[in-house]
């Protein structure tokens, strides 16, 4: 079992391009961040900080292009600033709603257990996401959410092109079995991956 503790932000833009940021303070690879981008034409791009991390993510999810590039994340209260090769991303989160408050009440140890996703699976499906499923490379994956804040504003520039104002994540991104919620948001999450080369459960 491989465990990743951190944040996932999913947002759309008026141009139709969608982006999913993973920011992982604790992981088998140490602290790192990555960004998955799906352009309006369906092209799926992974931006990852090392070949090792890129290979792991690309084996778990599906992309048309993978680039190894520094990925930096700066967090100042509610403001997030991300620089990843051709992508410059800035977004601001708002106050958490009822869902976020309920998730914060779940003990971290419980949320990290794969069995907990059996409880949260149906509520998550109402938000347009899945908390468990089959990933690439013969792997299985579970998501245990611990917090949720809305993303209320964003600026996204890709290869020098401003992608327009914040928009819903529509259509759903196609990197793996799950997607980001339709409403742009930032989720505090524990992700567990059972990899075939790290033993089967």
Short mmCIF file of C-alpha atoms in Angstrom, two decimals, residues 23-174:
data_model
loop_
_atom_site.label_atom_id
_atom_site.label_comp_id
_atom_site.label_asym_id
_atom_site.label_seq_id
_atom_site.Cartn_x
_atom_site.Cartn_y
_atom_site.Cartn_z
CA UNK A 23 -0.05 18.83 -3.75
CA UNK A 24 1.43 16.08 -1.56
CA UNK A 25 3.39 17.10 1.57
CA UNK A 26 3.58 13.43 2.59
CA UNK A 27 4.05 10.64 0.06
CA UNK A 28 6.36 7.72 -0.79
CA UNK A 29 8.26 10.23 -2.95
CA UNK A 30 8.49 12.92 -0.28
CA UNK A 31 6.99 16.37 -0.81
CA UNK A 32 5.94 16.97 -4.42
CA UNK A 33 3.23 18.49 -6.58
CA UNK A 34 1.93 17.61 -10.03
CA UNK A 35 -0.64 19.00 -12.43
CA UNK A 36 -2.91 17.16 -14.85
CA UNK A 37 -4.36 19.27 -17.66
CA UNK A 38 -7.02 18.37 -20.19
CA UNK A 39 -7.33 20.90 -23.00
CA UNK A 40 -10.61 21.72 -24.69
CA UNK A 41 -9.61 19.44 -27.60
CA UNK A 42 -9.25 16.47 -25.22
CA UNK A 43 -5.43 16.42 -25.12
CA UNK A 44 -4.33 15.20 -21.67
CA UNK A 45 -1.06 16.55 -20.30
CA UNK A 46 0.84 15.57 -17.14
CA UNK A 47 3.33 17.99 -15.58
CA UNK A 48 5.48 16.22 -12.97
CA UNK A 49 8.69 17.20 -11.15
CA UNK A 50 10.79 14.07 -11.79
CA UNK A 51 10.96 11.12 -14.15
CA UNK A 52 10.29 8.68 -11.29
CA UNK A 53 7.14 10.51 -10.23
CA UNK A 54 6.03 11.02 -13.83
CA UNK A 55 6.40 7.31 -14.56
CA UNK A 56 4.42 6.33 -11.47
CA UNK A 57 1.56 8.74 -12.23
CA UNK A 58 1.52 7.89 -15.95
CA UNK A 59 1.25 4.20 -15.07
CA UNK A 60 -1.70 4.91 -12.78
CA UNK A 61 -3.54 7.39 -15.03
CA UNK A 62 -3.84 8.04 -18.78
CA UNK A 63 -2.19 10.90 -20.67
CA UNK A 64 -1.41 11.89 -24.24
CA UNK A 65 1.72 13.78 -23.19
CA UNK A 66 4.01 13.71 -20.16
CA UNK A 67 6.46 16.48 -19.32
CA UNK A 68 9.05 16.44 -16.54
CA UNK A 69 9.37 19.98 -15.23
CA UNK A 70 9.74 21.74 -11.87
CA UNK A 71 6.37 22.19 -10.15
CA UNK A 72 6.28 24.80 -7.40
CA UNK A 73 3.35 25.57 -5.11
CA UNK A 74 3.08 28.54 -2.78
CA UNK A 75 0.20 28.81 -0.30
CA UNK A 76 -0.60 32.08 1.44
CA UNK A 77 -3.79 31.70 3.47
CA UNK A 78 -6.54 31.19 0.86
CA UNK A 79 -4.31 32.02 -2.14
CA UNK A 80 -2.49 29.30 -4.07
CA UNK A 81 0.16 30.01 -6.70
CA UNK A 82 1.39 27.20 -8.96
CA UNK A 83 4.17 27.28 -11.56
CA UNK A 84 4.65 24.13 -13.66
CA UNK A 85 6.54 24.46 -16.93
CA UNK A 86 4.11 26.03 -19.44
CA UNK A 87 1.39 26.44 -16.79
CA UNK A 88 0.87 29.37 -14.44
CA UNK A 89 -2.07 28.85 -12.10
CA UNK A 90 -3.40 31.05 -9.34
CA UNK A 91 -6.57 30.41 -7.41
CA UNK A 92 -8.34 31.50 -4.24
CA UNK A 93 -10.50 29.37 -1.99
CA UNK A 94 -13.62 30.47 -0.15
CA UNK A 95 -15.27 29.47 3.10
CA UNK A 96 -16.07 25.79 3.48
CA UNK A 97 -19.71 24.79 3.26
CA UNK A 98 -21.66 22.04 4.98
CA UNK A 99 -19.84 19.25 3.11
CA UNK A 100 -16.47 20.62 4.17
CA UNK A 101 -17.60 20.91 7.78
CA UNK A 102 -18.85 17.32 7.79
CA UNK A 103 -15.62 16.02 6.26
CA UNK A 104 -13.52 17.83 8.87
CA UNK A 105 -15.41 15.91 11.55
CA UNK A 106 -14.16 12.56 10.19
CA UNK A 107 -11.07 11.28 12.08
CA UNK A 108 -8.03 11.21 9.79
CA UNK A 109 -7.28 7.57 10.66
CA UNK A 110 -10.78 6.54 9.64
CA UNK A 111 -10.75 8.51 6.38
CA UNK A 112 -7.44 6.90 5.42
CA UNK A 113 -8.88 3.37 5.61
CA UNK A 114 -9.91 1.92 2.23
CA UNK A 115 -13.01 0.39 3.89
CA UNK A 116 -14.28 3.91 4.69
CA UNK A 117 -14.84 4.53 0.97
CA UNK A 118 -17.71 2.04 1.06
CA UNK A 119 -19.51 4.55 3.29
CA UNK A 120 -18.63 7.65 1.25
CA UNK A 121 -18.95 6.15 -2.24
CA UNK A 122 -22.59 7.05 -2.91
CA UNK A 123 -22.42 10.63 -1.51
CA UNK A 124 -19.27 11.19 -3.60
CA UNK A 125 -21.03 9.94 -6.73
CA UNK A 126 -23.64 12.67 -6.22
CA UNK A 127 -20.76 15.15 -6.54
CA UNK A 128 -19.60 13.47 -9.75
CA UNK A 129 -16.56 11.68 -8.30
CA UNK A 130 -15.61 8.16 -7.25
CA UNK A 131 -13.78 7.29 -4.06
CA UNK A 132 -12.44 3.93 -5.23
CA UNK A 133 -11.74 2.02 -8.41
CA UNK A 134 -9.25 0.33 -10.69
CA UNK A 135 -6.29 2.36 -11.86
CA UNK A 136 -3.66 1.60 -14.47
CA UNK A 137 -0.86 -0.91 -14.06
CA UNK A 138 -3.09 -3.41 -12.23
CA UNK A 139 -3.49 -1.00 -9.31
CA UNK A 140 -6.42 -0.17 -7.06
CA UNK A 141 -6.97 3.27 -5.57
CA UNK A 142 -9.03 4.84 -2.76
CA UNK A 143 -9.67 8.48 -1.84
CA UNK A 144 -10.50 9.53 1.72
CA UNK A 145 -11.59 13.19 1.87
CA UNK A 146 -10.98 15.25 5.01
CA UNK A 147 -11.97 18.76 3.95
CA UNK A 148 -13.49 20.66 1.04
CA UNK A 149 -13.32 24.33 0.17
CA UNK A 150 -14.75 25.98 -2.95
CA UNK A 151 -12.40 27.63 -5.43
CA UNK A 152 -13.95 31.08 -5.96
CA UNK A 153 -11.54 32.67 -8.44
CA UNK A 154 -8.67 31.57 -10.66
CA UNK A 155 -6.23 32.74 -13.30
CA UNK A 156 -4.86 30.06 -15.61
CA UNK A 157 -2.22 30.71 -18.28
CA UNK A 158 -1.01 27.82 -20.45
CA UNK A 159 1.87 28.35 -22.89
CA UNK A 160 1.31 32.10 -22.68
CA UNK A 161 -2.43 31.86 -23.36
CA UNK A 162 -4.89 33.15 -20.77
CA UNK A 163 -7.61 30.49 -20.55
CA UNK A 164 -10.28 32.81 -19.26
CA UNK A 165 -12.22 33.03 -16.01
CA UNK A 166 -13.06 30.19 -13.64
CA UNK A 167 -15.71 27.74 -14.85
CA UNK A 168 -17.17 24.35 -13.85
CA UNK A 169 -15.11 21.23 -14.54
CA UNK A 170 -17.13 20.33 -17.64
CA UNK A 171 -16.85 17.93 -19.32
CA UNK A 172 -15.38 15.64 -16.65
CA UNK A 173 -11.63 15.06 -16.93
CA UNK A 174 -10.55 11.69 -18.33
#
